[in-house]
Amino acid sequence: KNDADKIKLDPPPKDQSKVHKKELDELKSMQNLLNDDNLKDRITSQDRKLMASFERYFRDNDLKIDSEEIAKINNRPRPHQSTDIEEFENIAGQSPSYPSGHSTNSAVMAEIFSDKFPEHAEDFRQIGREIGLNRVIAGLHHPTDHIAGLELAEQIIPLLIDKKITKSD
């Protein structure tokens, strides 16, 4: 068995269940937050590039990170990024909703960065939470998608941190 076999995640709530209906009500009330242009800009930026908020934080706080090591953890390059294969037009949010990949990925990255820069841990965790929650506010995910993404991240994090994939300077 490999480490991935240890990861378990319950299925999402059934459509039209009490939990699902409650989520839809929560989502409708959150839509009012989208009147804030600054929030809409952050959501759009995070949609285009999940790492944008973290990269801005690194720049603003003069922190250095090994981009190549992070790329190995964060994403395998898509074929069009490393070859002459033409990119098929796509937009984030077209894949299934459960669990939220943005919530998972941003929580994992926040912990990896927190491990490397412990004095900035709470800021990184806040950025990670914001990225996932903004997807809910934008109506791209149900709250349980976000929660499942965080639960998945909690299971992935020890597999990465314990193996010390992050590297010290």
Coordinates of C-alpha atoms in Angstrom, one line a residue:
K1 CA 0.0 0.0 0.0
N2 CA 1.2 3.5 -0.7
D3 CA 0.6 6.7 1.3
A4 CA -2.4 7.7 -0.9
D5 CA -4.3 4.6 0.3
K6 CA -4.4 6.1 3.8
I7 CA -6.5 9.0 2.6
K8 CA -10.2 8.7 3.2
L9 CA -13.0 11.2 2.5
D10 CA -16.7 10.9 3.0
P11 CA -19.0 11.6 0.0
P12 CA -20.7 15.0 -0.3
P13 CA -24.2 15.6 1.0
K14 CA -26.9 14.2 -1.3
D15 CA -28.7 16.7 -3.5
Q16 CA -31.9 18.1 -1.9
S17 CA -30.9 16.7 1.6
K18 CA -31.2 19.0 4.6
V19 CA -27.5 19.7 4.6
H20 CA -27.5 20.5 0.9
K21 CA -30.5 22.9 1.2
K22 CA -28.9 24.6 4.1
E23 CA -25.7 25.1 2.1
L24 CA -27.6 26.6 -0.8
D25 CA -29.2 29.1 1.6
E26 CA -25.7 29.9 3.0
L27 CA -24.4 30.4 -0.5
K28 CA -27.2 32.7 -1.5
S29 CA -26.6 34.9 1.6
M30 CA -22.8 35.0 0.8
Q31 CA -23.5 36.4 -2.7
N32 CA -24.0 39.8 -1.1
L33 CA -20.2 39.8 -0.3
L34 CA -19.6 39.9 -4.0
N35 CA -20.6 43.6 -4.1
D36 CA -17.1 44.3 -2.9
D37 CA -14.9 44.9 -6.0
N38 CA -11.7 44.2 -4.0
L39 CA -13.0 40.8 -3.0
K40 CA -14.1 40.0 -6.6
D41 CA -10.6 41.0 -7.8
R42 CA -8.9 38.7 -5.2
I43 CA -11.2 35.8 -6.2
T44 CA -10.5 36.4 -9.9
S45 CA -6.7 36.5 -9.2
Q46 CA -6.9 33.3 -7.1
D47 CA -9.0 31.6 -9.8
R48 CA -6.4 32.4 -12.5
K49 CA -3.5 31.4 -10.3
L50 CA -3.9 29.8 -6.9
M51 CA -0.4 30.8 -5.8
A52 CA -0.9 34.5 -6.5
S53 CA -1.8 35.4 -2.9
F54 CA 1.1 33.4 -1.5
E55 CA 3.6 34.9 -4.0
R56 CA 2.4 38.5 -3.2
Y57 CA 3.0 37.7 0.5
F58 CA 6.5 36.4 -0.2
R59 CA 7.3 39.5 -2.2
D60 CA 5.8 41.9 0.4
N61 CA 7.7 40.2 3.2
D62 CA 11.0 39.6 1.4
L63 CA 10.8 35.8 1.8
K64 CA 12.7 33.5 -0.5
I65 CA 11.2 30.2 -1.5
D66 CA 12.6 27.5 -3.8
S67 CA 10.1 27.8 -6.7
E68 CA 11.3 24.6 -8.3
E69 CA 10.7 22.5 -5.2
I70 CA 7.2 24.1 -4.7
A71 CA 6.4 23.4 -8.3
K72 CA 7.2 19.7 -7.7
I73 CA 4.7 19.6 -4.9
N74 CA 2.1 22.0 -6.1
N75 CA 1.5 21.0 -9.7
R76 CA 2.8 18.8 -12.4
P77 CA 3.2 21.0 -15.5
R78 CA 0.4 20.4 -17.9
P79 CA 1.5 19.2 -21.3
H80 CA 1.1 22.6 -23.0
Q81 CA 3.3 24.1 -20.3
S82 CA 6.3 22.0 -21.1
T83 CA 5.9 20.9 -24.7
D84 CA 4.6 22.3 -28.0
I85 CA 1.2 20.7 -27.4
E86 CA -1.5 23.3 -27.9
E87 CA -3.5 24.3 -24.8
F88 CA -7.1 23.4 -24.7
E89 CA -9.0 26.5 -23.5
N90 CA -10.4 26.0 -20.0
I91 CA -11.4 27.9 -16.9
A92 CA -10.9 26.9 -13.3
G93 CA -14.2 25.7 -11.8
Q94 CA -15.1 23.4 -14.7
S95 CA -14.0 20.2 -12.8
P96 CA -16.3 18.5 -10.3
S97 CA -17.1 20.5 -7.1
Y98 CA -16.2 17.9 -4.5
P99 CA -13.8 18.3 -2.8
S100 CA -12.6 21.8 -3.5
G101 CA -9.2 21.5 -5.1
H102 CA -8.4 25.2 -4.3
S103 CA -9.2 24.6 -0.6
T104 CA -7.0 21.4 -0.6
N105 CA -4.1 22.9 -2.5
S106 CA -4.0 26.2 -0.7
A107 CA -4.2 24.6 2.8
V108 CA -1.4 22.2 1.8
M109 CA 0.8 25.0 0.5
A110 CA 0.1 27.1 3.6
E111 CA 1.4 24.3 5.8
I112 CA 4.5 23.7 3.6
F113 CA 5.3 27.5 3.8
S114 CA 4.5 27.5 7.5
D115 CA 7.0 24.7 8.0
K116 CA 9.7 26.7 6.2
F117 CA 8.8 30.1 7.7
P118 CA 7.2 29.3 11.1
E119 CA 7.2 33.0 12.1
H120 CA 4.8 33.6 9.2
A121 CA 2.6 30.5 9.8
E122 CA -0.6 32.2 10.8
D123 CA -0.4 34.6 7.8
F124 CA 0.1 31.6 5.4
R125 CA -2.8 29.7 7.0
Q126 CA -5.0 32.8 6.7
I127 CA -4.1 33.1 3.0
G128 CA -4.9 29.4 2.5
R129 CA -8.3 29.7 4.3
E130 CA -9.2 32.8 2.3
I131 CA -8.5 31.2 -1.0
G132 CA -10.8 28.2 -0.3
L133 CA -13.5 30.3 1.3
N134 CA -13.5 32.8 -1.5
R135 CA -14.4 29.9 -3.9
V136 CA -17.5 29.3 -1.6
I137 CA -18.4 33.0 -1.6
A138 CA -18.1 33.1 -5.3
G139 CA -20.6 30.3 -5.6
L140 CA -18.1 27.9 -7.2
H141 CA -18.2 25.5 -4.3
H142 CA -20.6 24.3 -1.6
P143 CA -19.4 24.8 2.0
T144 CA -19.0 21.1 2.4
D145 CA -16.8 21.0 -0.7
H146 CA -14.5 23.5 1.1
I147 CA -14.6 21.5 4.3
A148 CA -13.8 18.2 2.5
G149 CA -10.9 20.0 0.7
L150 CA -9.5 21.0 4.1
E151 CA -10.0 17.5 5.5
L152 CA -8.2 16.1 2.5
A153 CA -5.4 18.6 3.0
E154 CA -5.1 17.5 6.7
Q155 CA -4.4 14.0 5.4
I156 CA -2.0 15.0 2.7
I157 CA 0.1 17.5 4.8
P158 CA 1.8 14.9 7.1
L159 CA 2.7 12.9 4.0
L160 CA 4.6 15.9 2.6
I161 CA 5.9 17.6 5.7
D162 CA 7.1 14.3 7.3
K163 CA 9.1 13.5 4.1
K164 CA 10.6 16.9 4.2
I165 CA 9.9 17.7 0.6
T166 CA 10.5 21.3 1.5
K167 CA 14.2 22.1 1.5
S168 CA 16.1 24.5 3.6
D169 CA 18.3 27.2 2.2

